[in-house]
Amino acid sequence: MTGLQIGQPWDAAGFRDLRLMGYADDAADQAALAAVVQAVRGSAWSVARVAAFYGHPAFDLERDARLVWQGEQPIAAAICYPTIYLHDRPPGNFELFVVPEARGHGLGSRLLAHLEQAARARGHRVLETTIDADDVPGQMFLRAHGFAVVGQSAHLTRPDLADLPDQRLPPGYVLTDLGSLPDAADHYRELANRLGAYDADYRLIEPEVLDTVAARADWEPAGIFVLTDPAGREIGVLRASGVGRAGGYLHEIRLDPAQRGHGLGMALVSAGLAYLAAGGVAQVDLDTDGPDSPPYRLAVRCGFTESHRRQQLLQRPA
């Protein structure tokens, strides 16, 4: 498998004129990648959405992506992620897509072999990905190639912003936003990392990742809410984004574990939702750990419902 060269044709049962190609960052390959992603994830993944999703400056799709073509038809794709952790996405350092009608013919195995080589070249010590829990063929494929389930996460949605949860706080607690602070990004990162350290599977927000987010035109420090206790200690943080767009997102809902059970997490979420509602947002999404985690239970209490669940799979490269 690893001996297959870029551009070298091959045939697989029922599939002729197959070619594994590098990615050229032009309109044709952008449309090809979007077509494969749409076939796997659904029509909502337009060319623009795919371009935005992989538009983080750390990506270089001409280096990081591969396409499989059958004649002039793209039927599979693979993308190796950069080594930085992208905290607003599920855990993983690669994605692999094969259109449903082309599965079971060795395309995924060939792409995975190239991903293993790319991962080693980029400094990844393991291959890691997150897939939908109901993607049984995907799970079977990855398990057959040495992957094991090491965790799960869930995507939840609040379809409207009516009847927001209670935002009242106990006496002495104060909820403020970072809209007026010039160092809002650093403040947010340090606080989210400190509070996130209480969770066993938390990954640090690296400075270069947040620097990239904060440099964008849609950076929203006014959507970062900090909760302070009566002694003046910062014990909670949440970041909301999406003002001016149809869909919003809640990032990093973090609360000191010693402060849980007093409605403080609900007040944080309500503040983020109210901010997005005032900005014209109609629907809000978030990603969190599995159903047994405090953030998941909090999201459900705040009116979110699970839209799909994912499994995190890990493989140690040879």
XYZ file of C-alpha atoms in Angstrom:
318
model
C 0.000 0.000 0.000
C 2.656 2.512 0.931
C 4.437 1.955 -2.373
C 1.668 3.598 -4.409
C 2.998 6.813 -5.920
C 1.088 10.037 -6.515
C -0.483 9.888 -9.988
C 0.059 6.144 -10.399
C -3.141 4.504 -11.769
C -4.577 1.287 -10.437
C -7.767 -0.786 -10.701
C -9.892 -2.217 -7.894
C -12.792 -4.664 -8.271
C -15.311 -2.779 -10.360
C -13.316 0.457 -10.298
C -10.969 1.292 -13.143
C -8.725 4.245 -13.884
C -8.187 5.110 -10.221
C -5.567 7.739 -9.408
C -4.275 8.989 -6.086
C -3.421 12.655 -6.549
C -2.070 15.536 -4.523
C -4.285 18.521 -3.868
C -3.941 21.646 -5.982
C -5.464 24.653 -4.266
C -7.510 25.694 -7.268
C -11.229 25.894 -8.032
C -11.354 22.396 -9.535
C -9.813 20.656 -6.532
C -11.784 22.794 -4.090
C -14.982 21.633 -5.788
C -13.704 18.028 -5.841
C -12.929 18.001 -2.124
C -16.311 19.563 -1.337
C -18.072 16.940 -3.484
C -16.452 14.092 -1.536
C -17.174 15.706 1.838
C -20.796 16.332 0.787
C -21.231 12.695 -0.227
C -20.105 11.624 3.254
C -21.422 14.424 5.496
C -24.363 15.846 3.572
C -25.239 18.664 1.216
C -24.774 21.374 3.872
C -21.018 21.109 3.234
C -20.786 23.586 0.384
C -17.543 24.554 -1.320
C -17.468 27.718 0.798
C -18.024 25.808 4.041
C -15.323 23.260 3.258
C -12.913 26.073 2.356
C -13.693 27.878 5.608
C -13.357 24.715 7.698
C -9.870 24.034 6.355
C -9.013 27.710 6.059
C -7.000 27.885 9.282
C -3.538 29.243 8.403
C -1.877 26.161 9.874
C -3.387 24.052 7.090
C -1.609 23.735 3.767
C -3.909 21.518 1.737
C -1.427 21.271 -1.130
C 0.787 19.456 1.369
C -1.871 18.053 3.718
C -4.540 16.628 1.383
C -4.901 13.768 -1.119
C -7.711 13.021 -3.562
C -8.656 9.736 -5.219
C -10.191 10.085 -8.673
C -12.027 7.570 -10.817
C -11.511 9.091 -14.221
C -12.803 12.636 -13.797
C -14.880 11.838 -10.695
C -13.480 12.446 -7.171
C -14.476 9.536 -4.925
C -12.227 9.755 -1.840
C -10.069 12.209 0.084
C -7.746 12.349 3.067
C -6.426 15.301 5.058
C -3.613 15.273 7.608
C -3.993 18.004 10.238
C -1.233 20.322 11.447
C 0.407 19.503 14.754
C -1.319 22.276 16.699
C -4.536 21.443 18.549
C -7.580 23.221 17.102
C -9.665 23.622 20.237
C -12.935 24.398 18.450
C -12.960 21.012 16.659
C -13.275 17.407 17.807
C -9.997 15.675 18.697
C -8.018 14.259 15.816
C -5.155 14.832 13.425
C -6.625 13.433 10.210
C -9.841 12.877 8.304
C -10.581 10.260 5.667
C -13.577 10.330 3.309
C -14.751 7.634 0.869
C -18.053 8.134 -0.957
C -20.505 5.377 0.071
C -20.675 3.637 -3.323
C -16.870 3.282 -3.432
C -16.369 1.724 -0.007
C -14.992 -1.770 0.420
C -12.539 -1.592 -2.493
C -9.294 -0.663 -0.744
C -9.403 3.101 -1.306
C -9.462 3.883 2.411
C -6.519 1.550 3.069
C -4.390 3.265 0.439
C -5.240 6.704 1.803
C -4.565 5.574 5.360
C -1.102 4.365 4.351
C -0.332 7.834 2.983
C -1.759 9.433 6.121
C 0.579 7.356 8.282
C 3.542 8.603 6.275
C 2.300 12.202 6.409
C 1.679 12.012 10.153
C 5.229 10.860 10.833
C 6.634 13.572 8.543
C 4.676 16.254 10.407
C 5.706 15.045 13.863
C 2.509 13.314 14.981
C 3.305 10.427 17.309
C -0.083 8.759 16.853
C -2.937 8.850 14.384
C -6.162 10.076 15.945
C -9.591 10.839 14.558
C -13.183 11.387 15.650
C -16.126 9.924 13.730
C -19.873 9.741 14.241
C -20.835 6.980 16.658
C -23.440 5.663 14.215
C -20.892 5.336 11.392
C -20.570 1.575 11.836
C -18.663 0.951 8.566
C -16.169 3.667 9.503
C -15.663 2.148 12.945
C -15.182 -1.322 11.506
C -12.639 -0.026 8.987
C -10.598 1.798 11.620
C -10.714 -1.095 14.110
C -9.514 -3.442 11.365
C -6.525 -1.112 10.885
C -5.438 -1.082 14.520
C -7.510 1.761 15.963
C -9.196 1.578 19.365
C -11.941 3.715 20.896
C -10.437 5.959 23.584
C -13.242 8.437 24.219
C -16.465 9.967 23.020
C -17.913 13.415 22.478
C -21.266 14.868 21.493
C -22.564 17.703 19.339
C -25.588 19.513 20.780
C -27.872 22.149 19.285
C -30.322 24.717 20.621
C -32.640 25.399 17.663
C -33.944 28.729 18.976
C -33.150 31.329 21.616
C -36.553 31.620 23.253
C -36.972 30.995 26.990
C -33.325 31.347 27.996
C -32.158 29.614 31.181
C -31.951 31.437 34.508
C -29.098 33.946 34.702
C -29.510 34.885 38.378
C -26.391 34.594 40.509
C -25.954 34.014 44.261
C -25.026 37.153 46.264
C -21.446 38.330 45.699
C -20.915 36.574 42.341
C -20.301 38.809 39.342
C -20.540 38.024 35.625
C -18.640 40.321 33.245
C -17.481 40.261 29.637
C -14.000 41.006 28.293
C -15.146 43.350 25.543
C -13.210 46.335 26.880
C -9.958 44.537 27.698
C -7.074 44.949 25.211
C -5.590 41.620 26.350
C -8.881 39.702 26.173
C -7.373 36.809 24.195
C -4.549 36.170 26.677
C -6.902 36.571 29.623
C -9.354 34.095 28.133
C -6.678 31.547 27.216
C -5.023 31.590 30.640
C -8.333 31.299 32.492
C -9.747 28.574 30.225
C -6.516 26.571 30.530
C -6.436 26.913 34.321
C -10.038 25.818 34.764
C -9.789 23.184 32.035
C -6.919 21.506 33.877
C -9.511 20.013 36.245
C -10.774 17.805 33.403
C -8.688 14.740 32.608
C -9.107 14.981 28.819
C -8.715 18.749 28.457
C -6.232 20.025 25.889
C -4.525 23.353 26.378
C -5.357 26.266 24.106
C -1.984 27.075 22.586
C -1.016 30.765 22.148
C -0.520 30.491 18.390
C -3.982 28.959 17.952
C -5.752 31.759 19.802
C -3.572 34.396 18.152
C -4.966 33.232 14.823
C -8.555 33.338 16.092
C -8.086 36.783 17.657
C -6.655 38.192 14.431
C -9.828 37.429 12.482
C -12.450 40.058 11.737
C -15.095 38.038 13.591
C -13.164 37.872 16.897
C -15.687 38.717 19.640
C -14.183 39.600 23.045
C -17.599 40.938 24.088
C -18.778 37.319 23.895
C -16.255 36.131 26.482
C -17.888 35.949 29.913
C -15.971 35.580 33.179
C -17.538 34.622 36.493
C -15.998 35.954 39.727
C -16.764 34.705 43.250
C -17.322 36.949 46.314
C -13.579 36.875 47.069
C -12.760 38.238 43.592
C -11.411 34.935 42.266
C -12.226 34.062 38.637
C -13.989 30.699 38.732
C -15.753 30.385 35.386
C -15.417 31.294 31.727
C -17.348 30.874 28.487
C -16.811 32.186 24.953
C -19.703 32.748 22.542
C -19.247 33.555 18.853
C -21.441 34.045 15.811
C -22.935 37.534 16.061
C -24.132 38.622 12.625
C -24.456 35.040 11.406
C -27.398 32.637 11.482
C -25.617 30.115 13.698
C -23.682 30.730 16.904
C -21.320 28.563 18.923
C -20.398 28.212 22.595
C -16.721 27.469 23.297
C -14.969 26.416 26.498
C -17.715 26.266 29.127
C -15.447 26.014 32.169
C -16.300 26.194 35.872
C -14.262 25.419 38.983
C -15.554 21.967 40.112
C -15.860 23.211 43.704
C -18.429 25.757 42.497
C -20.713 23.350 40.670
C -24.266 22.733 41.794
C -25.215 26.360 42.483
C -26.578 27.399 39.092
C -23.373 29.180 38.111
C -22.801 27.155 34.950
C -26.362 27.837 33.855
C -25.819 31.561 34.405
C -22.696 31.430 32.231
C -24.508 29.635 29.416
C -27.474 31.983 29.670
C -25.167 35.011 29.359
C -23.629 33.562 26.200
C -27.029 32.760 24.716
C -28.392 36.220 25.540
C -25.379 37.821 23.874
C -25.930 35.763 20.711
C -29.685 36.424 20.713
C -29.047 40.178 20.903
C -26.711 39.779 17.911
C -29.384 38.193 15.731
C -28.304 34.563 16.062
C -31.092 32.027 15.542
C -29.451 28.695 16.448
C -26.542 27.802 18.723
C -24.311 24.704 18.720
C -21.659 23.322 21.018
C -19.450 20.264 21.329
C -18.741 18.600 24.620
C -17.703 15.352 26.263
C -19.996 12.340 26.421
C -23.295 12.095 28.310
C -21.677 11.295 31.653
C -19.790 14.615 31.793
C -20.874 17.744 33.723
C -20.705 19.978 30.579
C -23.061 17.648 28.710
C -25.595 17.586 31.546
C -25.373 21.365 31.853
C -26.038 21.835 28.128
C -29.134 19.625 28.321
C -30.465 21.605 31.301
C -29.972 24.763 29.227
C -32.172 23.551 26.395
C -29.644 21.859 24.096
C -30.368 18.481 22.539
C -27.866 16.017 21.140
C -27.738 15.954 17.351
C -25.033 13.338 17.038
C -22.389 11.532 19.041
C -18.808 10.845 18.039
C -16.190 8.284 18.970
C -12.533 9.177 19.299
C -10.200 6.524 17.917
C -6.459 6.242 18.334
C -3.733 4.266 16.561
C -0.027 4.248 17.245
C 1.807 4.463 13.881
C 4.354 1.740 13.166
